[in-house]
Coordinates of C-alpha atoms in Angstrom, one line a residue:
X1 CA 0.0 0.0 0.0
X2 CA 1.6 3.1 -1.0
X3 CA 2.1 5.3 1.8
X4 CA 0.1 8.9 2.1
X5 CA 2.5 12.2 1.6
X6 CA 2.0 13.9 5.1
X7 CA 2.7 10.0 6.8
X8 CA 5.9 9.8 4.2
X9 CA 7.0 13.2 5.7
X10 CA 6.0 12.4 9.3
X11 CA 8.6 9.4 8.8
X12 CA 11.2 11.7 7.1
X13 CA 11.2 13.9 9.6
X14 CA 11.5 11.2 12.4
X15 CA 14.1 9.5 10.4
X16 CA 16.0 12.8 10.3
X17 CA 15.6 13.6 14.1
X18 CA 16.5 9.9 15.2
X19 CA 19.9 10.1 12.7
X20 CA 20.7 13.4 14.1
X21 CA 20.0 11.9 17.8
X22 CA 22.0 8.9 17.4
X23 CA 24.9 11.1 15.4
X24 CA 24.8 13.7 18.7
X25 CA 24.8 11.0 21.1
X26 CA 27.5 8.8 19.4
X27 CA 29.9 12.2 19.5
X28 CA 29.2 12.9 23.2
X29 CA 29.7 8.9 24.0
X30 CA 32.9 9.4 22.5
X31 CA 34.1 12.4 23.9
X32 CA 32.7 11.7 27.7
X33 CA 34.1 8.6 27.4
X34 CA 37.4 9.8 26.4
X35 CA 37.2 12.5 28.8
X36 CA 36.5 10.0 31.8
X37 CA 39.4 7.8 31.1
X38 CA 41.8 10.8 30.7
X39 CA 40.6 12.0 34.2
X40 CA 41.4 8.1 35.3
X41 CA 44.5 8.1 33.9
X42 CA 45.5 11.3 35.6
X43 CA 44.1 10.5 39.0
X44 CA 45.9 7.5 38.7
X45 CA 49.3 9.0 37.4
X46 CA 49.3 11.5 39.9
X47 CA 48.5 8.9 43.0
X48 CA 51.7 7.2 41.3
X49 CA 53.6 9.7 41.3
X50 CA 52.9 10.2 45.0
X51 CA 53.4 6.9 46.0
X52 CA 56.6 7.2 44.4
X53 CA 57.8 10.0 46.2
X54 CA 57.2 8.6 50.1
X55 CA 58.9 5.3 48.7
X56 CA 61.8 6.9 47.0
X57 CA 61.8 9.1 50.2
X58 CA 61.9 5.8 52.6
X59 CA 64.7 4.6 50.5
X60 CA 66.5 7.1 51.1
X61 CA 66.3 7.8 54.9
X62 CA 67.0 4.2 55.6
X63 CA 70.3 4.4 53.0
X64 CA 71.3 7.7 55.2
X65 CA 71.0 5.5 58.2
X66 CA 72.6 2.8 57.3
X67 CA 69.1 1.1 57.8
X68 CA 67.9 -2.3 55.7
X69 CA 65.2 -1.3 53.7
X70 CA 64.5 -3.9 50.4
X71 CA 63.2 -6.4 49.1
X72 CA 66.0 -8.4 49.3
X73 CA 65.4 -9.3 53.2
X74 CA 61.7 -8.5 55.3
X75 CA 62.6 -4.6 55.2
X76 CA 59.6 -3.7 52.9
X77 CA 56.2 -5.7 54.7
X78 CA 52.8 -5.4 53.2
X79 CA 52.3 -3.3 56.5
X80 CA 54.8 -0.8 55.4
X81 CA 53.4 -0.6 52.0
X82 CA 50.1 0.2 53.4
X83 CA 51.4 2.8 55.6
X84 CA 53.2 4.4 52.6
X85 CA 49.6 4.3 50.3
X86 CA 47.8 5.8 52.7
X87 CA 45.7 3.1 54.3
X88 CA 42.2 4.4 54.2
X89 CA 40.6 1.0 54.7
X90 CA 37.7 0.3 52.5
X91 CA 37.5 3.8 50.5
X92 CA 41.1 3.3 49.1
X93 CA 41.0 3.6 45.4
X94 CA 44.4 2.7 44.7
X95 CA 46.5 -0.5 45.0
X96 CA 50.3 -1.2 44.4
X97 CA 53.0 -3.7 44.1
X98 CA 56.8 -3.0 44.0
X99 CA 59.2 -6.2 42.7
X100 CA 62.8 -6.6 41.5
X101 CA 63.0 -7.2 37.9
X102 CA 65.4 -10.2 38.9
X103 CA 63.0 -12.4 40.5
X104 CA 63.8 -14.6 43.8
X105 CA 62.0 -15.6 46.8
X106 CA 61.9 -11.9 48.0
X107 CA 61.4 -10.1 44.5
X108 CA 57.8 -9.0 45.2
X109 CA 55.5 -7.4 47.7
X110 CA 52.0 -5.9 47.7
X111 CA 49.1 -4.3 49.5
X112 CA 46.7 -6.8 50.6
X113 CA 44.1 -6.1 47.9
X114 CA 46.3 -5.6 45.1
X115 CA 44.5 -8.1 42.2
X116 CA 45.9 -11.6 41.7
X117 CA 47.1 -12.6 37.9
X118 CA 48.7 -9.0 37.1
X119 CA 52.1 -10.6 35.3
X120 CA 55.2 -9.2 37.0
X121 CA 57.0 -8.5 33.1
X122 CA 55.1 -5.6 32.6
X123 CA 56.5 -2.4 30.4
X124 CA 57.2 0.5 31.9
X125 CA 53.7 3.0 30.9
X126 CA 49.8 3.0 31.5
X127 CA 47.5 0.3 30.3
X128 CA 44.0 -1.1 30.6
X129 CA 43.2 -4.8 32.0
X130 CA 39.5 -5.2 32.5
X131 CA 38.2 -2.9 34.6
X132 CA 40.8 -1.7 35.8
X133 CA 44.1 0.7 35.1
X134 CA 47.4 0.5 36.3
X135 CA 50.9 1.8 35.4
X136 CA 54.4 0.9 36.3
X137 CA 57.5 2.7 36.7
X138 CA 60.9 2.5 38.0
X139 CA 62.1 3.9 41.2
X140 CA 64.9 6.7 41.4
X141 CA 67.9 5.1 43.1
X142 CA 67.0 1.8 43.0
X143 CA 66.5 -1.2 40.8
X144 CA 62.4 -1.5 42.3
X145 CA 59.8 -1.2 40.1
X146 CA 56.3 0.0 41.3
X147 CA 53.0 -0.9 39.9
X148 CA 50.0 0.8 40.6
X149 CA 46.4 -0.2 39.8
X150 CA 43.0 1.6 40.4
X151 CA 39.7 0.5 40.0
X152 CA 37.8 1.9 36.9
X153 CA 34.9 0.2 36.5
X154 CA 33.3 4.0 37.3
X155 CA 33.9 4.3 33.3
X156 CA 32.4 1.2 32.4
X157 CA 29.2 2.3 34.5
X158 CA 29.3 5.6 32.8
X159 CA 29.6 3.9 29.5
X160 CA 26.4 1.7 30.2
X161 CA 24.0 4.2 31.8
X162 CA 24.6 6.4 28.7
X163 CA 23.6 3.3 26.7
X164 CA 20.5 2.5 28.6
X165 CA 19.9 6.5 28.5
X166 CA 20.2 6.4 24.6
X167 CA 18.0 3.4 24.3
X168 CA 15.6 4.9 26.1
X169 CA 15.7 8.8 24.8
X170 CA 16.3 7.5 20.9
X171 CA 12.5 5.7 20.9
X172 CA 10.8 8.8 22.6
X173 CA 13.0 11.3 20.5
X174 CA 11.7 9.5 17.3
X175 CA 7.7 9.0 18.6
X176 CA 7.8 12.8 19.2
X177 CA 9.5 13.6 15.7
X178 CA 6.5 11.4 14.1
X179 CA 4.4 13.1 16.2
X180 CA 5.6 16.5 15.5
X181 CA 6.3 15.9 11.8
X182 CA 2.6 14.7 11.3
X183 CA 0.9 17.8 12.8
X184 CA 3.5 20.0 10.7
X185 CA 2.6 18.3 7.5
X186 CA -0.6 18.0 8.2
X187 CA -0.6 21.7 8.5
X188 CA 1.6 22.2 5.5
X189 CA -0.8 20.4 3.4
X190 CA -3.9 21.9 4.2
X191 CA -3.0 24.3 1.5
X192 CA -2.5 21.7 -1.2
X193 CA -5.8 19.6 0.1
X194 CA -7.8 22.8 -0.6
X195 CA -5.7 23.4 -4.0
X196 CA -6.9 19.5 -4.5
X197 CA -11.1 20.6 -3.5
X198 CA -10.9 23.4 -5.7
X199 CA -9.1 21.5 -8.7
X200 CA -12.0 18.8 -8.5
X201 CA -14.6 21.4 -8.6
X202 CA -13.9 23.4 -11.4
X203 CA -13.0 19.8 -13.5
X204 CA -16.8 18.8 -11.8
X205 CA -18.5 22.2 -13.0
X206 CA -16.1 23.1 -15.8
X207 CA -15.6 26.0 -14.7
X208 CA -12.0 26.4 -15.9
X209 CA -11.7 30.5 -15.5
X210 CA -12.2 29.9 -12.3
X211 CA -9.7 31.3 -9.7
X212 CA -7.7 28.9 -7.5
X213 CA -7.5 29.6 -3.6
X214 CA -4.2 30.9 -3.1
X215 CA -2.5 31.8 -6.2
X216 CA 0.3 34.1 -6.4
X217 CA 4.2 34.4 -6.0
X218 CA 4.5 33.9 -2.3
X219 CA 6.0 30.5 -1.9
X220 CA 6.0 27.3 -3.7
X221 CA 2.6 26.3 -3.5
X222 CA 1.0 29.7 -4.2
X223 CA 3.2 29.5 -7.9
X224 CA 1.3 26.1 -8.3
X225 CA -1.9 27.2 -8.1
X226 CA -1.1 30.4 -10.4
X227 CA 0.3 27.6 -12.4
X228 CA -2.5 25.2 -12.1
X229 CA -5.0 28.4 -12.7
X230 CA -3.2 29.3 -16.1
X231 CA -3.2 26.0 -17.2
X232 CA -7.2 25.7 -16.8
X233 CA -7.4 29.2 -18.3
X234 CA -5.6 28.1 -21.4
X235 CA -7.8 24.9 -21.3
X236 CA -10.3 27.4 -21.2
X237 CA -9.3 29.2 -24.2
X238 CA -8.7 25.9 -26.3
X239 CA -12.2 24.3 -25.4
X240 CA -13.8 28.0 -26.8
X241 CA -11.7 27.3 -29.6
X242 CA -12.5 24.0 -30.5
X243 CA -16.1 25.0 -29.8
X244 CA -16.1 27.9 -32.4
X245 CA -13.9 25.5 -34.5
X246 CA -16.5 22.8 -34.5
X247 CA -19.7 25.3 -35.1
X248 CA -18.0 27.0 -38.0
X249 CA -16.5 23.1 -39.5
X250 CA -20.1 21.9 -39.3
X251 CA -21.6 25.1 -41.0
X252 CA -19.1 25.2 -43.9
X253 CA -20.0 21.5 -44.1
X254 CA -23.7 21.7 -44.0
X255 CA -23.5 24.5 -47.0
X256 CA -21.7 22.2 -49.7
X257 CA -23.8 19.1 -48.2
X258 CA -26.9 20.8 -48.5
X259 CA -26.1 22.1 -52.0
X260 CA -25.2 18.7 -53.1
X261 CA -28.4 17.1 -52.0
X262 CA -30.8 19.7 -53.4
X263 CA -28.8 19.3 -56.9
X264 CA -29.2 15.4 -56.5
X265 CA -32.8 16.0 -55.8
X266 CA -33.7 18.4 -58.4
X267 CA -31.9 16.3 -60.8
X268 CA -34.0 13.1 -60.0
X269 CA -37.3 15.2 -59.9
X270 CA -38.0 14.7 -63.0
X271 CA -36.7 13.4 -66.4
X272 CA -34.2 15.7 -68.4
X273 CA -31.9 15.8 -71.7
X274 CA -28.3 14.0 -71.2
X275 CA -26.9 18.0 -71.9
X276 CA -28.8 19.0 -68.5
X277 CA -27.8 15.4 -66.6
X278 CA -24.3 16.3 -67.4
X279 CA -24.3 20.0 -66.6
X280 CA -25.8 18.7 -63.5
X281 CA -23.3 16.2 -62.7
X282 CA -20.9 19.0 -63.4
X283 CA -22.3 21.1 -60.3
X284 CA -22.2 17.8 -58.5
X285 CA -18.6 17.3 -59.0
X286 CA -17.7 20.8 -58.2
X287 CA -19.9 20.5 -54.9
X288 CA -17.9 16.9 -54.1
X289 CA -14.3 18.7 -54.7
X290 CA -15.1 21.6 -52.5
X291 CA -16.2 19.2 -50.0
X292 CA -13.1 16.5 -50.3
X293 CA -10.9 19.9 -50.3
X294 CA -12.8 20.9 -47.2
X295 CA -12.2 17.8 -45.3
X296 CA -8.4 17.1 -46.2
X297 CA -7.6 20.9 -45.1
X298 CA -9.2 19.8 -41.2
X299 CA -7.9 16.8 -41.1
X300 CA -4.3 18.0 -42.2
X301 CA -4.6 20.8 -38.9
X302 CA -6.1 18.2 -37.1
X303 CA -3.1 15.7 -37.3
X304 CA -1.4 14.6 -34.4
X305 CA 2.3 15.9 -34.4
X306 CA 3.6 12.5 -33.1
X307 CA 2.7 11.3 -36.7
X308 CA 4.5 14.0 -38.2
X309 CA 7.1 12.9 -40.9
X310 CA 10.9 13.8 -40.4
X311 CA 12.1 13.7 -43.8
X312 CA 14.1 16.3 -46.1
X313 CA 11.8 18.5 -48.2
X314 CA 12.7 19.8 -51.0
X315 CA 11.3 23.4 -50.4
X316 CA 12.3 24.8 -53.9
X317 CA 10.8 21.9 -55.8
X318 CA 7.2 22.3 -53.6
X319 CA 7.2 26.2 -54.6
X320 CA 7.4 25.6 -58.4
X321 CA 4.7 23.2 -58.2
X322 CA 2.7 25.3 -56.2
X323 CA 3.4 28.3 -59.0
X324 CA 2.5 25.5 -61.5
X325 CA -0.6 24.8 -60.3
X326 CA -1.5 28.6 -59.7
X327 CA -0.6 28.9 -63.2
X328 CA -3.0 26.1 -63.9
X329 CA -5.6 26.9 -62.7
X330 CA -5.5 30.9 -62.8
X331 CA -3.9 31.8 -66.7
X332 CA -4.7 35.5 -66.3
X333 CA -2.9 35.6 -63.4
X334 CA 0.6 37.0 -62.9
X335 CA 2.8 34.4 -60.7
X336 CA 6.7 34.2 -60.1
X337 CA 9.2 32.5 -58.6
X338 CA 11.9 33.6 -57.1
X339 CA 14.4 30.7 -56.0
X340 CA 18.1 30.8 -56.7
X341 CA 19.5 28.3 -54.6
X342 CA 17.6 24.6 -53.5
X343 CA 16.8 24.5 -49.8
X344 CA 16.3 21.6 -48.0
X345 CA 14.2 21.2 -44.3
X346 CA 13.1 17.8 -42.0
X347 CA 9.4 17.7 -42.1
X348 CA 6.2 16.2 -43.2
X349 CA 6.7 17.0 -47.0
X350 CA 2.5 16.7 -47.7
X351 CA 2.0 19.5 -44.9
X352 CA 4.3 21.7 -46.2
X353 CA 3.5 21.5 -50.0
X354 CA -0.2 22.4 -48.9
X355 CA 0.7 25.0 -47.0
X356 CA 2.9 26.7 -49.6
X357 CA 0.7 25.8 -52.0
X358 CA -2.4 27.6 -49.5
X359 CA 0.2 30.2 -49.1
X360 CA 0.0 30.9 -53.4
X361 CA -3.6 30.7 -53.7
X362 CA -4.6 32.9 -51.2
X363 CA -2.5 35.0 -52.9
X364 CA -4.1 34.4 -56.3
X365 CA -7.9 34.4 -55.1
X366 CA -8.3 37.6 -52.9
X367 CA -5.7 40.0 -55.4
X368 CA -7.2 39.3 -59.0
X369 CA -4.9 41.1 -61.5
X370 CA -2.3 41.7 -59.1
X371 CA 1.5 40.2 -59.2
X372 CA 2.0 37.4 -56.9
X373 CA 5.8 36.7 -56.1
X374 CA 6.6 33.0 -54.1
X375 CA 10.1 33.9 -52.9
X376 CA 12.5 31.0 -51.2
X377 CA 15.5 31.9 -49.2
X378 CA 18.0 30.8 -46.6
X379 CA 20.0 32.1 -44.2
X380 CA 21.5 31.5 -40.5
X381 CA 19.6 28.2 -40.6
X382 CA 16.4 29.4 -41.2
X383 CA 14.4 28.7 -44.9
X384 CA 12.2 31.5 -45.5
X385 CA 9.1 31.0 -48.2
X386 CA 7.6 34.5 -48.9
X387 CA 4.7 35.1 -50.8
X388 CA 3.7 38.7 -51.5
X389 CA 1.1 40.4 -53.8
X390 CA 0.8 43.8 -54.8
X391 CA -3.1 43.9 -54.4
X392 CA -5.2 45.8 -52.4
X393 CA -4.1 44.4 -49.1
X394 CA -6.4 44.3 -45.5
X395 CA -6.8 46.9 -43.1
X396 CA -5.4 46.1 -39.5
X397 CA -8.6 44.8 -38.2
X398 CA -8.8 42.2 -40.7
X399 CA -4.9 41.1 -40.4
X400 CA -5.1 40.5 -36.6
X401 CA -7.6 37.7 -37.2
X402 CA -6.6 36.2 -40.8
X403 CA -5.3 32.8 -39.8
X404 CA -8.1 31.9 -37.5
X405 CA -10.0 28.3 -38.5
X406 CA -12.6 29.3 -40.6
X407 CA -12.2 33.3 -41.0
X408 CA -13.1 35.0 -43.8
X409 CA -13.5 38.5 -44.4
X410 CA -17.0 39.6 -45.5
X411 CA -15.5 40.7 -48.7
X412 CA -14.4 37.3 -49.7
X413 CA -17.0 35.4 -48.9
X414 CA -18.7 35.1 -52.3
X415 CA -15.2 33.0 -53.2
X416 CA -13.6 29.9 -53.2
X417 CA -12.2 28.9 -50.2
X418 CA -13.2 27.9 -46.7
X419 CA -11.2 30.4 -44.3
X420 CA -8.8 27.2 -43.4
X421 CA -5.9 28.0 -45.8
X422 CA -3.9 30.6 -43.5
X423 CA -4.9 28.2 -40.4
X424 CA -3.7 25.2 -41.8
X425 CA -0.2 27.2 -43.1
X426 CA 0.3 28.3 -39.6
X427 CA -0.4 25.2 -38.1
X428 CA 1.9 23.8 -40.4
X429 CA 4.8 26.2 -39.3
X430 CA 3.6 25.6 -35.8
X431 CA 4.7 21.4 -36.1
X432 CA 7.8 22.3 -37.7
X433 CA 9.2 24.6 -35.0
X434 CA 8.6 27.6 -37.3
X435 CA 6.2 30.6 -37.8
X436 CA 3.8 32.2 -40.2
X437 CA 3.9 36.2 -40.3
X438 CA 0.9 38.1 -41.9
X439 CA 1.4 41.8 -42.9
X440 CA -0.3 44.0 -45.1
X441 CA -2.1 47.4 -45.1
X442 CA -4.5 49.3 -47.1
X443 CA -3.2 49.9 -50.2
X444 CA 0.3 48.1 -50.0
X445 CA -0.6 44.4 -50.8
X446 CA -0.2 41.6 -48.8
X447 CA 2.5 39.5 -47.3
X448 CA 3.0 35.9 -46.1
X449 CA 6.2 34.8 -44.4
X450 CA 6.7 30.8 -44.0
X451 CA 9.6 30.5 -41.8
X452 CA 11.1 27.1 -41.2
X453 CA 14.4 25.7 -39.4
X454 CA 16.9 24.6 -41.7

């Protein structure tokens, strides 16, 4: 089961406190422990050193007195020793040994509670053995060495009450970070759970203009909902689109349908001549290509760009048959070609000719008896088809909505032509990474830039 996001950042942050817990306390095991030795060594070094003194200081009253102190007879008893450690009975921390690094029957004494098993061939320096520390050194003036051990099994306590203290503060540390993480998130997300209410109503009511709760520049969350709000509002813009797209397809449709059915009706009313059957079927035919021409132009701007071809085009050879055809079709009409060099883009080559070839008829239909120039170019990567007219060009009114599906100016209305041309030669461009720029003005004919990466 896949965990909610205020219980996955409850666990987060309880993760992150219990690390940081365990990191702390590992550091401060460390260092208190090292601390508490050091002290243990020092006490102990410095009780040494004492001990050392009054022995060293024992030797050498008895050598001024020509008195036998060793260990080479009964000089040095365990009584003496614990007269020179400072018999404290039961509160003593300390106990020592002193040998002769020779051996013999009188090489070693001790104090009475001075462990059993400590080897007599110890190095000089401090060491560890269990719970315990001792040190030995050597005696000024004489061959004697003197041992000293103390009890540390204080550190060893220390070491394990901090253990039982961690094992007991890490569990409550990390059920208070879940706790504490949880009503933070909880609180952090409130935002996004409103964000979430208000999403699912406007996609309930489609209302897609609708403000979102929250949106602005603030903090992270109030950019998402100005980003979730411009989204719908371009979702918005596209539905209204679509909308006026669909209402304007199915009227342009209904006219050549209708058209056609009333001529196939009229023609089956009653019997007539084979001259009047084949004028009819004429108008039939001419019906049927405006239609066929109507459907391929929406379903070329309706194709899906995943299906677009990558393939070079040939944009020098698609303008001269698109001059061709103008040609063609429109004798009185004055069309030119200006393409020095062949120029070559990636794209669907079927989109493109249309477009160009859209380009040169718009040209041709709405300036009759002006000179239209197709114009190829390249440079700094970018192919550049340019078809321009000398006609009587479109006031600005008209130019800021030319290209929309389906537009056409009252004035050319009566035409040919379904207001998809510009659309689809934008849409085109639009695929291809490119742009189509319109500009004209009263009087100084009209301009079509097709502008394409290379």
């Amino acid at each position: 089961m896949r965990l909610t996001l205020r219980l996955r950042l409850a666990l987060f942050s309880a993760l992150a406190t219990g690390l940081a817990v365990l990191l702390v306390a590992t550091g401060l095991y460390f260092a208190v422990n090292s601390f508490l030795r050091q002290a243990q060594v020092e006490r102990l070094l410095t009780t040494s050193a004492v001990i050392a003194v009054r022995l060293e200081a024992a030797l050498q009253r008895a050598s001024d007195r020509n008195w036998p102190f060793g260990l080479d007879g009964v000089a040095i008893t365990q009584d003496t020793l614990e007269t020179l450690v400072d018999a404290r009975g039961k509160n003593r921390t300390v106990e020592v040994r002193i040998q002769l690094p020779g051996g013999g029957p009188f090489s070693e004494q001790h104090t009475t509670r001075f462990p059993a098993g400590v080897p007599l061939n110890l190095p000089l320096g401090v060491r560890a053995s269990g719970d315990q520390l001792l040190t030995v050194q050597e005696l000024r003036g004489s061959d004697l060495r003197l041992t000293v051990i103390s009890d540390a099994r204080a550190l060893g306590e220390a070491r394990q009450a901090f253990t039982w203290a961690l094992a007991w503060l890490l569990p409550l540390a990390l059920l208070l970070a879940l706790g504490i993480g949880s009503f933070v998130a909880g609180r952090l997300l409130r935002p996004v759970r409103t964000l979430e209410n208000a999403a699912r109503e406007v996609g309930e009511g489609a209302q897609l203009r609708r403000p979102l709760p929250g949106a602005g520049e603030d903090d992270e969350l109030s950019r998402l909902a100005l980003t979730l709000q411009g989204t719908f509002g371009r979702l918005a813009d596209a539905r209204d689109r679509e909308q006026a797209f669909m209402r304007a397809a199915s009227h342009d449709l209904r006219s050549p349908l209708a058209a056609l059915t009333a001529r196939v009706e009229g023609s089956l009313a009653r019997d007539r001549d084979a001259a009047r059957y084949r004028a009819d079927l004429q108008e039939i035919g001419t019906d049927i290509t405006r239609l066929s021409s109507l459907t391929n132009h929406l379903l070329l701007l309706a194709r899906d760009p995943s299906q677009l071809a990558r393939a070079p085009v040939p944009l020098r050879e698609l303008a001269a048959d698109a001059v061709d055809r103008a040609r063609e079709l429109a004798p009185e009409a004055d069309v030119d070609l200006t393409a020095p060099q062949p120029v070559t883009v990636p794209g669907d080559r079927v989109l493109l000719g249309q477009s160009i070839w859209n380009l040169t008829m718009n040209a041709v239909r709405h300036a009759p008896g002006a000179t239209v120039t197709v114009t190829l170019a390249e440079a700094d990567g970018w192919a550049t088809i340019t078809v321009h007219d000398d006609g009587p060009g479109v006031g600005a009114d008209v130019l800021a909505r030319l290209g929309e599906a389906f537009y056409r100016p009252d004035a050319s209305r009566s035409g040919e032509g379904h207001g998809l041309g510009l659309a689809l030669a934008r849409r085109a461009a639009e695929l291809h990474g490119g742009t189509l720029t319109l500009s004209s003005a009263p009087g100084e004919g009209f301009t079509a830039t097709l502008r394409l990466p290379g």
